[in-house]
mmCIF file of C-alpha atoms in Angstrom:
data_model
loop_
_atom_site.group_PDB
_atom_site.id
_atom_site.type_symbol
_atom_site.label_atom_id
_atom_site.label_comp_id
_atom_site.label_asym_id
_atom_site.label_seq_id
_atom_site.Cartn_x
_atom_site.Cartn_y
_atom_site.Cartn_z
ATOM 1 C CA MET A 1 78.100 12.571 -22.627
ATOM 2 C CA THR A 2 78.292 16.066 -21.123
ATOM 3 C CA ARG A 3 76.991 19.461 -22.082
ATOM 4 C CA ARG A 4 77.674 22.947 -20.806
ATOM 5 C CA GLY A 5 75.191 23.651 -18.018
ATOM 6 C CA PRO A 6 74.478 26.616 -15.733
ATOM 7 C CA ALA A 7 77.435 28.839 -14.820
ATOM 8 C CA GLY A 8 79.730 26.811 -17.040
ATOM 9 C CA PHE A 9 79.108 23.571 -15.121
ATOM 10 C CA ASP A 10 79.429 20.437 -17.247
ATOM 11 C CA GLU A 11 76.075 18.682 -16.987
ATOM 12 C CA VAL A 12 76.216 14.918 -17.491
ATOM 13 C CA ARG A 13 73.704 13.309 -19.846
ATOM 14 C CA PRO A 14 74.004 9.567 -19.130
ATOM 15 C CA GLY A 15 72.198 8.348 -22.237
ATOM 16 C CA PRO A 16 68.917 8.130 -24.142
ATOM 17 C CA GLY A 17 67.381 5.693 -21.631
ATOM 18 C CA TRP A 18 68.101 7.966 -18.667
ATOM 19 C CA ASP A 19 64.906 10.022 -18.835
ATOM 20 C CA ALA A 20 62.868 6.887 -19.524
ATOM 21 C CA LEU A 21 63.735 5.438 -16.117
ATOM 22 C CA PRO A 22 60.509 5.084 -14.100
ATOM 23 C CA LEU A 23 62.311 5.915 -10.820
ATOM 24 C CA PRO A 24 63.922 9.202 -9.726
ATOM 25 C CA ALA A 25 67.667 9.115 -10.421
ATOM 26 C CA LEU A 26 70.529 11.580 -10.021
ATOM 27 C CA VAL A 27 74.250 11.666 -10.706
ATOM 28 C CA LEU A 28 76.501 13.570 -8.284
ATOM 29 C CA ASP A 29 80.027 14.578 -9.205
ATOM 30 C CA GLY A 30 83.093 14.150 -6.998
ATOM 31 C CA GLN A 31 82.187 17.332 -5.054
ATOM 32 C CA GLY A 32 78.646 16.198 -4.347
ATOM 33 C CA ARG A 33 77.113 18.529 -6.937
ATOM 34 C CA VAL A 34 74.170 17.385 -9.024
ATOM 35 C CA ALA A 35 75.579 16.533 -12.444
ATOM 36 C CA ALA A 36 72.419 14.961 -13.872
ATOM 37 C CA MET A 37 68.828 14.206 -12.934
ATOM 38 C CA ASN A 38 66.155 12.444 -14.927
ATOM 39 C CA ASP A 39 62.581 13.540 -15.558
ATOM 40 C CA ALA A 40 61.234 11.354 -12.738
ATOM 41 C CA ALA A 41 63.600 13.051 -10.268
ATOM 42 C CA GLU A 42 62.453 16.501 -11.391
ATOM 43 C CA ILE A 43 58.825 15.557 -10.797
ATOM 44 C CA TRP A 44 59.301 13.638 -7.534
ATOM 45 C CA LEU A 45 61.615 16.216 -5.935
ATOM 46 C CA ASN A 46 59.690 19.137 -7.442
ATOM 47 C CA LEU A 47 62.982 20.623 -8.664
ATOM 48 C CA SER A 48 63.826 21.845 -12.145
ATOM 49 C CA ARG A 49 66.952 20.511 -13.791
ATOM 50 C CA THR A 50 68.023 24.041 -14.771
ATOM 51 C CA SER A 51 68.011 25.336 -11.178
ATOM 52 C CA THR A 52 69.506 22.181 -9.641
ATOM 53 C CA VAL A 53 72.347 20.974 -11.849
ATOM 54 C CA GLY A 54 75.689 22.308 -10.658
ATOM 55 C CA LYS A 55 74.574 22.765 -7.044
ATOM 56 C CA PRO A 56 75.391 20.476 -4.075
ATOM 57 C CA LEU A 57 72.405 18.270 -3.298
ATOM 58 C CA GLU A 58 72.609 19.157 0.394
ATOM 59 C CA GLY A 59 74.336 22.546 0.223
ATOM 60 C CA ASP A 60 73.103 25.885 1.526
ATOM 61 C CA GLU A 61 71.940 26.852 -1.966
ATOM 62 C CA MET A 62 69.427 23.992 -1.948
ATOM 63 C CA ALA A 63 68.355 24.202 1.707
ATOM 64 C CA ALA A 64 65.368 26.445 0.980
ATOM 65 C CA ARG A 65 63.956 23.913 -1.477
ATOM 66 C CA LEU A 66 65.207 20.502 -0.278
ATOM 67 C CA ARG A 67 66.361 18.987 3.020
ATOM 68 C CA VAL A 68 67.528 15.380 3.249
ATOM 69 C CA ARG A 69 67.210 13.466 6.541
ATOM 70 C CA PRO A 70 69.441 11.713 7.422
ATOM 71 C CA SER A 71 72.201 13.254 5.365
ATOM 72 C CA LEU A 72 73.372 11.168 2.418
ATOM 73 C CA SER A 73 76.907 12.607 2.584
ATOM 74 C CA PRO A 74 78.439 9.704 4.604
ATOM 75 C CA LEU A 75 76.843 7.170 2.253
ATOM 76 C CA ILE A 76 78.091 9.029 -0.826
ATOM 77 C CA CYS A 77 81.608 9.368 0.611
ATOM 78 C CA ARG A 78 81.742 5.629 1.306
ATOM 79 C CA VAL A 79 80.705 4.857 -2.274
ATOM 80 C CA MET A 80 83.438 7.160 -3.585
ATOM 81 C CA ARG A 81 86.070 5.562 -1.342
ATOM 82 C CA SER A 82 85.107 1.919 -1.731
ATOM 83 C CA ASP A 83 83.680 1.912 -5.281
ATOM 84 C CA GLU A 84 80.872 -0.385 -4.101
ATOM 85 C CA ALA A 85 77.109 -0.010 -4.183
ATOM 86 C CA LEU A 86 75.420 0.849 -0.889
ATOM 87 C CA TYR A 87 71.850 1.233 0.312
ATOM 88 C CA HIS A 88 69.844 3.185 2.864
ATOM 89 C CA PRO A 89 66.364 1.758 3.540
ATOM 90 C CA ASP A 90 64.559 4.989 4.453
ATOM 91 C CA VAL A 91 65.507 8.605 3.707
ATOM 92 C CA ARG A 92 63.172 11.562 4.196
ATOM 93 C CA PHE A 93 63.140 14.340 1.610
ATOM 94 C CA GLU A 94 61.595 17.596 2.854
ATOM 95 C CA ILE A 95 60.516 19.311 -0.344
ATOM 96 C CA GLY A 96 59.586 22.986 -0.540
ATOM 97 C CA ASP A 97 59.851 26.089 1.630
ATOM 98 C CA ARG A 98 59.427 25.511 5.376
ATOM 99 C CA ALA A 99 57.664 28.865 5.757
ATOM 100 C CA GLY A 100 55.467 28.533 2.707
ATOM 101 C CA GLY A 101 54.565 24.902 3.247
ATOM 102 C CA HIS A 102 56.444 21.744 2.376
ATOM 103 C CA GLN A 103 55.831 18.050 1.971
ATOM 104 C CA ASP A 104 57.760 15.045 3.191
ATOM 105 C CA ARG A 105 58.511 12.174 0.874
ATOM 106 C CA ARG A 106 60.403 9.027 1.698
ATOM 107 C CA ALA A 107 62.530 6.763 -0.426
ATOM 108 C CA ALA A 108 64.956 3.900 -0.190
ATOM 109 C CA VAL A 109 68.217 5.170 -1.679
ATOM 110 C CA HIS A 110 70.544 2.980 -3.723
ATOM 111 C CA ALA A 111 73.964 4.574 -4.289
ATOM 112 C CA GLY A 112 76.648 3.260 -6.610
ATOM 113 C CA PRO A 113 79.651 4.435 -8.620
ATOM 114 C CA ALA A 114 78.869 6.111 -11.940
ATOM 115 C CA GLY A 115 81.499 4.511 -14.126
ATOM 116 C CA GLN A 116 81.571 7.141 -16.838
ATOM 117 C CA VAL A 117 82.517 10.006 -14.517
ATOM 118 C CA GLY A 118 85.542 9.909 -12.215
ATOM 119 C CA GLY A 119 84.456 9.944 -8.587
ATOM 120 C CA ALA A 120 80.788 10.356 -9.499
ATOM 121 C CA VAL A 121 77.941 8.588 -7.726
ATOM 122 C CA THR A 122 74.552 7.541 -9.072
ATOM 123 C CA LEU A 123 71.564 7.781 -6.718
ATOM 124 C CA LEU A 124 68.437 5.750 -7.458
ATOM 125 C CA LEU A 125 65.426 6.678 -5.305
ATOM 126 C CA VAL A 126 62.758 4.048 -4.689
ATOM 127 C CA PRO A 127 59.758 5.920 -3.254
ATOM 128 C CA LEU A 128 58.183 4.413 -0.163
ATOM 129 C CA ASP A 129 54.568 4.759 0.842
ATOM 130 C CA GLU A 130 53.460 4.250 4.432
ATOM 131 C CA ALA A 131 52.619 0.618 3.735
ATOM 132 C CA GLY A 132 56.093 -0.069 2.391
ATOM 133 C CA LEU A 133 58.376 1.672 4.882
ATOM 134 C CA GLN A 134 59.150 -1.432 6.879
ATOM 135 C CA THR A 135 58.566 -4.159 4.305
ATOM 136 C CA GLN A 136 61.620 -6.293 4.982
ATOM 137 C CA ASN A 137 61.605 -5.661 8.722
ATOM 138 C CA ARG A 138 57.903 -6.511 8.884
ATOM 139 C CA ALA A 139 58.529 -9.714 6.932
ATOM 140 C CA VAL A 140 61.145 -10.740 9.498
ATOM 141 C CA ARG A 141 58.756 -9.996 12.376
ATOM 142 C CA THR A 142 55.978 -11.943 10.685
ATOM 143 C CA ALA A 143 58.311 -14.891 10.190
ATOM 144 C CA ALA A 144 59.208 -14.828 13.888
ATOM 145 C CA ARG A 145 55.564 -14.743 15.002
ATOM 146 C CA SER A 146 54.671 -17.584 12.631
ATOM 147 C CA ALA A 147 57.553 -19.660 13.962
ATOM 148 C CA ILE A 148 56.507 -19.125 17.580
ATOM 149 C CA GLY A 149 52.955 -20.259 16.858
ATOM 150 C CA MET A 150 54.197 -23.291 14.958
ATOM 151 C CA ALA A 151 56.563 -24.176 17.790
ATOM 152 C CA GLU A 152 53.841 -24.214 20.419
ATOM 153 C CA MET A 153 51.594 -26.408 18.297
ATOM 154 C CA LEU A 154 54.220 -28.904 17.160
ATOM 155 C CA ALA A 155 55.901 -29.318 20.525
ATOM 156 C CA HIS A 156 52.579 -30.131 22.211
ATOM 157 C CA GLU A 157 51.101 -32.326 19.512
ATOM 158 C CA ILE A 158 54.099 -34.357 18.379
ATOM 159 C CA LYS A 159 56.819 -34.690 20.990
ATOM 160 C CA ASN A 160 54.900 -36.576 23.659
ATOM 161 C CA PRO A 161 53.407 -39.366 21.480
ATOM 162 C CA LEU A 162 56.747 -39.637 19.680
ATOM 163 C CA ALA A 163 58.368 -40.855 22.899
ATOM 164 C CA GLY A 164 55.868 -43.736 23.006
ATOM 165 C CA ILE A 165 56.574 -44.680 19.386
ATOM 166 C CA ARG A 166 60.303 -44.697 20.046
ATOM 167 C CA GLY A 167 59.965 -46.850 23.162
ATOM 168 C CA ALA A 168 57.709 -49.350 21.392
ATOM 169 C CA ALA A 169 60.151 -49.662 18.494
ATOM 170 C CA GLN A 170 63.014 -50.375 20.911
ATOM 171 C CA LEU A 171 61.005 -53.173 22.577
ATOM 172 C CA ILE A 172 60.026 -54.692 19.239
ATOM 173 C CA GLY A 173 63.624 -54.668 18.068
ATOM 174 C CA MET A 174 64.841 -56.657 21.082
ATOM 175 C CA ASN A 175 62.944 -59.808 20.009
ATOM 176 C CA ALA A 176 62.712 -59.320 16.261
ATOM 177 C CA SER A 177 64.400 -61.110 13.365
ATOM 178 C CA PRO A 178 67.467 -59.424 11.840
ATOM 179 C CA ASP A 179 65.404 -57.866 9.031
ATOM 180 C CA ASP A 180 62.696 -56.634 11.394
ATOM 181 C CA ARG A 181 65.324 -55.423 13.864
ATOM 182 C CA GLU A 182 66.797 -53.217 11.123
ATOM 183 C CA MET A 183 63.367 -51.682 10.519
ATOM 184 C CA ALA A 184 62.877 -51.111 14.252
ATOM 185 C CA GLU A 185 66.271 -49.410 14.516
ATOM 186 C CA MET A 186 65.303 -47.155 11.616
ATOM 187 C CA ILE A 187 62.157 -46.128 13.501
ATOM 188 C CA VAL A 188 64.233 -45.334 16.596
ATOM 189 C CA SER A 189 66.785 -43.379 14.531
ATOM 190 C CA GLU A 190 64.138 -41.342 12.735
ATOM 191 C CA SER A 191 62.347 -40.688 16.028
ATOM 192 C CA LYS A 192 65.564 -39.256 17.472
ATOM 193 C CA ARG A 193 65.941 -37.028 14.434
ATOM 194 C CA ILE A 194 62.396 -35.697 14.841
ATOM 195 C CA VAL A 195 62.997 -35.049 18.539
ATOM 196 C CA SER A 196 66.102 -33.045 17.622
ATOM 197 C CA LEU A 197 64.029 -31.061 15.122
ATOM 198 C CA LEU A 198 61.348 -30.368 17.727
ATOM 199 C CA GLU A 199 63.957 -29.178 20.217
ATOM 200 C CA GLN A 200 64.959 -26.533 17.670
ATOM 201 C CA VAL A 201 61.312 -25.622 17.138
ATOM 202 C CA GLU A 202 60.707 -25.280 20.877
ATOM 203 C CA ARG A 203 63.253 -22.480 21.093
ATOM 204 C CA PHE A 204 60.785 -20.242 19.298
ATOM 205 C CA GLY A 205 58.378 -20.561 22.187
ATOM 206 C CA ASP A 206 60.801 -18.732 24.483
ATOM 207 C CA THR A 207 59.359 -15.224 24.721
ATOM 208 C CA SER A 208 61.768 -13.957 27.387
ATOM 209 C CA ALA A 209 63.570 -10.765 26.419
ATOM 210 C CA PRO A 210 67.280 -10.963 25.533
ATOM 211 C CA ASN A 211 69.757 -10.007 28.262
ATOM 212 C CA LEU A 212 70.939 -6.779 26.656
ATOM 213 C CA ARG A 213 74.254 -5.330 27.796
ATOM 214 C CA ALA A 214 77.435 -3.863 26.338
ATOM 215 C CA VAL A 215 79.045 -6.478 24.075
ATOM 216 C CA ASN A 216 82.264 -6.338 22.083
ATOM 217 C CA VAL A 217 81.151 -7.738 18.737
ATOM 218 C CA HIS A 218 84.729 -8.736 17.902
ATOM 219 C CA ASP A 219 84.822 -11.060 20.917
ATOM 220 C CA VAL A 220 81.698 -12.720 19.538
ATOM 221 C CA LEU A 221 83.038 -12.942 15.986
ATOM 222 C CA GLU A 222 86.403 -14.315 17.111
ATOM 223 C CA LYS A 223 84.691 -17.000 19.179
ATOM 224 C CA VAL A 224 82.665 -17.995 16.128
ATOM 225 C CA ARG A 225 85.706 -17.860 13.823
ATOM 226 C CA ARG A 226 87.807 -20.093 16.080
ATOM 227 C CA SER A 227 84.977 -22.586 16.388
ATOM 228 C CA ALA A 228 84.629 -22.644 12.594
ATOM 229 C CA VAL A 229 88.309 -23.086 11.660
ATOM 230 C CA VAL A 230 88.829 -26.026 14.023
ATOM 231 C CA GLY A 231 85.522 -27.670 13.158
ATOM 232 C CA PHE A 232 83.054 -27.432 10.312
ATOM 233 C CA ALA A 233 85.102 -24.931 8.253
ATOM 234 C CA LYS A 234 88.539 -26.581 8.429
ATOM 235 C CA LYS A 235 88.984 -26.530 4.665
ATOM 236 C CA ILE A 236 87.578 -23.028 4.181
ATOM 237 C CA SER A 237 89.432 -19.723 4.327
ATOM 238 C CA VAL A 238 87.776 -17.705 7.109
ATOM 239 C CA VAL A 239 88.972 -14.094 6.903
ATOM 240 C CA ALA A 240 88.386 -11.453 9.588
ATOM 241 C CA GLU A 241 88.143 -7.767 8.657
ATOM 242 C CA TYR A 242 87.341 -5.823 11.827
ATOM 243 C CA ASP A 243 87.129 -2.118 12.536
ATOM 244 C CA PRO A 244 89.182 -1.885 15.754
ATOM 245 C CA SER A 245 87.579 1.449 16.695
ATOM 246 C CA LEU A 246 84.074 -0.017 16.852
ATOM 247 C CA PRO A 247 82.283 0.719 20.161
ATOM 248 C CA ASP A 248 80.340 -1.897 22.108
ATOM 249 C CA ALA A 249 76.951 -3.022 20.864
ATOM 250 C CA LEU A 250 73.798 -3.383 22.952
ATOM 251 C CA ALA A 251 73.111 -7.089 22.647
ATOM 252 C CA ASP A 252 72.796 -10.464 24.331
ATOM 253 C CA ALA A 253 76.259 -11.992 23.847
ATOM 254 C CA ASP A 254 75.090 -15.621 23.903
ATOM 255 C CA GLN A 255 72.257 -15.012 21.459
ATOM 256 C CA LEU A 256 74.441 -12.945 19.141
ATOM 257 C CA THR A 257 76.997 -15.771 19.159
ATOM 258 C CA GLN A 258 74.232 -18.215 18.261
ATOM 259 C CA VAL A 259 73.124 -16.012 15.371
ATOM 260 C CA CYS A 260 76.626 -15.559 13.924
ATOM 261 C CA LEU A 261 77.511 -19.235 14.371
ATOM 262 C CA ASN A 262 74.350 -20.243 12.542
ATOM 263 C CA LEU A 263 75.108 -17.890 9.640
ATOM 264 C CA VAL A 264 78.722 -19.088 9.366
ATOM 265 C CA LYS A 265 77.597 -22.740 9.420
ATOM 266 C CA ASN A 266 75.105 -22.014 6.652
ATOM 267 C CA ALA A 267 77.852 -20.331 4.635
ATOM 268 C CA ALA A 268 80.169 -23.313 5.113
ATOM 269 C CA GLU A 269 77.407 -25.671 3.993
ATOM 270 C CA ALA A 270 76.820 -23.581 0.865
ATOM 271 C CA LEU A 271 80.538 -23.745 -0.028
ATOM 272 C CA LYS A 272 80.831 -27.544 -0.217
ATOM 273 C CA ASP A 273 81.166 -27.626 -4.006
ATOM 274 C CA THR A 274 82.914 -24.254 -4.418
ATOM 275 C CA ASP A 275 86.493 -23.855 -5.645
ATOM 276 C CA HIS A 276 88.622 -21.777 -3.249
ATOM 277 C CA PRO A 277 85.822 -21.439 -0.670
ATOM 278 C CA ALA A 278 86.035 -18.380 1.554
ATOM 279 C CA ILE A 279 84.024 -16.753 4.331
ATOM 280 C CA ARG A 280 84.572 -13.156 5.368
ATOM 281 C CA LEU A 281 83.638 -11.776 8.791
ATOM 282 C CA ARG A 282 83.506 -7.988 8.675
ATOM 283 C CA SER A 283 82.591 -5.223 11.090
ATOM 284 C CA PHE A 284 82.224 -1.500 10.429
ATOM 285 C CA TYR A 285 80.384 1.611 11.574
ATOM 286 C CA ASP A 286 77.616 3.270 9.560
ATOM 287 C CA HIS A 287 75.943 6.124 11.407
ATOM 288 C CA THR A 288 73.456 6.732 8.576
ATOM 289 C CA LEU A 289 71.526 3.517 9.185
ATOM 290 C CA ARG A 290 68.510 3.452 11.487
ATOM 291 C CA LEU A 291 65.185 1.710 11.860
ATOM 292 C CA PRO A 292 62.257 3.300 10.019
ATOM 293 C CA PRO A 293 60.392 5.745 12.293
ATOM 294 C CA ASP A 294 57.386 4.524 14.237
ATOM 295 C CA GLU A 295 55.088 5.783 16.991
ATOM 296 C CA ASP A 296 57.528 4.821 19.755
ATOM 297 C CA ASP A 297 60.547 6.375 18.043
ATOM 298 C CA PRO A 298 59.611 9.082 15.521
ATOM 299 C CA ALA A 299 63.266 9.643 14.624
ATOM 300 C CA GLY A 300 64.005 5.966 14.006
ATOM 301 C CA ARG A 301 66.369 3.994 16.238
ATOM 302 C CA PRO A 302 70.025 4.316 15.173
ATOM 303 C CA LEU A 303 71.665 1.005 14.208
ATOM 304 C CA PRO A 304 75.252 2.057 13.470
ATOM 305 C CA LEU A 305 77.151 -1.170 14.263
ATOM 306 C CA GLN A 306 77.358 -3.482 11.267
ATOM 307 C CA ILE A 307 78.356 -7.156 11.109
ATOM 308 C CA GLU A 308 78.642 -8.827 7.716
ATOM 309 C CA ILE A 309 79.069 -12.547 7.045
ATOM 310 C CA GLU A 310 79.933 -13.119 3.405
ATOM 311 C CA ASP A 311 80.650 -16.247 1.367
ATOM 312 C CA ASN A 312 81.635 -16.808 -2.265
ATOM 313 C CA GLY A 313 79.228 -19.687 -2.817
ATOM 314 C CA PRO A 314 76.527 -20.128 -5.458
ATOM 315 C CA GLY A 315 74.040 -17.785 -3.783
ATOM 316 C CA LEU A 316 70.509 -18.372 -2.535
ATOM 317 C CA PRO A 317 68.135 -20.290 -4.811
ATOM 318 C CA PRO A 318 65.998 -17.637 -6.560
ATOM 319 C CA ALA A 319 62.802 -19.518 -5.734
ATOM 320 C CA ILE A 320 63.272 -18.981 -1.976
ATOM 321 C CA ALA A 321 65.407 -15.843 -1.835
ATOM 322 C CA ASP A 322 62.485 -13.654 -0.739
ATOM 323 C CA GLN A 323 61.288 -16.124 1.908
ATOM 324 C CA ILE A 324 64.640 -17.121 3.390
ATOM 325 C CA PHE A 325 63.689 -15.957 6.903
ATOM 326 C CA GLU A 326 60.367 -17.819 6.881
ATOM 327 C CA PRO A 327 60.174 -21.002 8.989
ATOM 328 C CA PHE A 328 60.560 -24.325 7.168
ATOM 329 C CA VAL A 329 62.009 -22.691 4.053
ATOM 330 C CA SER A 330 65.375 -24.230 3.191
ATOM 331 C CA GLY A 331 67.647 -24.365 0.169
ATOM 332 C CA ARG A 332 69.434 -27.504 1.383
ATOM 333 C CA GLU A 333 68.410 -31.087 0.960
ATOM 334 C CA ASN A 334 67.169 -32.398 4.321
ATOM 335 C CA GLY A 335 67.401 -28.872 5.754
ATOM 336 C CA THR A 336 64.891 -28.008 8.474
ATOM 337 C CA GLY A 337 64.422 -24.399 7.438
ATOM 338 C CA LEU A 338 64.502 -23.335 11.083
ATOM 339 C CA GLY A 339 67.984 -21.858 11.428
ATOM 340 C CA LEU A 340 67.334 -18.528 9.703
ATOM 341 C CA ALA A 341 63.847 -18.254 11.192
ATOM 342 C CA LEU A 342 65.434 -18.497 14.646
ATOM 343 C CA VAL A 343 68.050 -15.937 13.599
ATOM 344 C CA SER A 344 65.287 -13.548 12.506
ATOM 345 C CA LYS A 345 63.476 -13.963 15.822
ATOM 346 C CA ILE A 346 66.597 -13.232 17.873
ATOM 347 C CA ILE A 347 67.521 -10.163 15.836
ATOM 348 C CA THR A 348 63.937 -8.876 15.961
ATOM 349 C CA ASP A 349 63.898 -9.298 19.749
ATOM 350 C CA HIS A 350 67.045 -7.148 19.862
ATOM 351 C CA GLY A 351 65.279 -4.311 18.044
ATOM 352 C CA ALA A 352 67.858 -4.714 15.301
ATOM 353 C CA LEU A 353 67.866 -5.549 11.588
ATOM 354 C CA ILE A 354 69.092 -8.423 9.461
ATOM 355 C CA ARG A 355 69.183 -8.350 5.669
ATOM 356 C CA VAL A 356 70.616 -10.499 2.930
ATOM 357 C CA ASP A 357 72.047 -9.652 -0.482
ATOM 358 C CA SER A 358 72.731 -12.678 -2.638
ATOM 359 C CA ARG A 359 73.908 -13.401 -6.148
ATOM 360 C CA PRO A 360 76.074 -16.178 -7.631
ATOM 361 C CA GLY A 361 79.548 -15.833 -6.162
ATOM 362 C CA ARG A 362 78.594 -13.536 -3.280
ATOM 363 C CA THR A 363 76.066 -13.842 -0.459
ATOM 364 C CA VAL A 364 76.170 -11.311 2.383
ATOM 365 C CA PHE A 365 74.113 -11.365 5.569
ATOM 366 C CA ARG A 366 74.282 -8.011 7.362
ATOM 367 C CA ILE A 367 73.275 -7.528 10.992
ATOM 368 C CA SER A 368 72.721 -3.921 12.135
ATOM 369 C CA LEU A 369 72.896 -3.373 15.897
ATOM 370 C CA PRO A 370 72.376 -0.433 18.274
ATOM 371 C CA LYS A 371 75.288 1.050 20.163
ATOM 372 C CA ALA A 372 75.517 0.396 23.916
#
């Protein structure tokens, strides 16, 4: 519903549950003006509804009381154009008068279309404390460190004696009865499988830095797409949606290829029992996205180049969705759980980000890279 607000502006009142929301929330109209804000937003932003509704969130009229860094305008415009929900992991809100003293607050911002108002956008602010600024990124880094430690231990403790077991089984099989020979061959086969697993694990022990240089991400994605359509994804529709104006990324081309190939293979595996299976490879530019600030980079490193790998499969199992980048966590039968852990290590070494958004019918892995 709406009601006549300040200066004749039609204030939106989304519903009786609006003010009961425990998180700050706002509705912006098609011109970026605040059309509604709940009680939590008034308190958190230290702004009264009466003095805020009808004014642009980032306009000159609000600049004395609120500054938003980075600007949310590009994010809001994309939501209006695409009618899809978007997210920024860390936005700083400078609240109060610069001269008279102000405070900084940070929040993850979820933006989505407000269906009841044409062109309107709903903003949901999830406040971040210092311990939570880099939660997902820290989880990825922790997964990488855990995998490296596990790799060093397993490679040393298992691989060498395994070669002796395999050799002994081959000798036994040469002079054994048919039944015993079958058992010996099974030992050899399983030993080979474990060796293959350990070779994947050993990759985590490589602490050399990636060979970063200017890379055309479309060259990488096309190489992966061609490999998929002639191999493991023959019966799957693999669609490319590239932004041709995208500049080069700063990346290791071979490692980035490995990451994308792994993600596409995982998507193809997830689509085995899906009607009309499809994988979408997408690239686009988002200059609002950056790493959370830290001591080395107080402004936060920009990560404007986006790669998305999307499938229309059943989604990640809820039981492991939050640990998908941890080593030895897998949603597939007989899966090693090492593929995504290796992906997380490579992306972390690039100083980049990887995130996943999954629900039944749509799983999207997004890689955010720096510009060369």
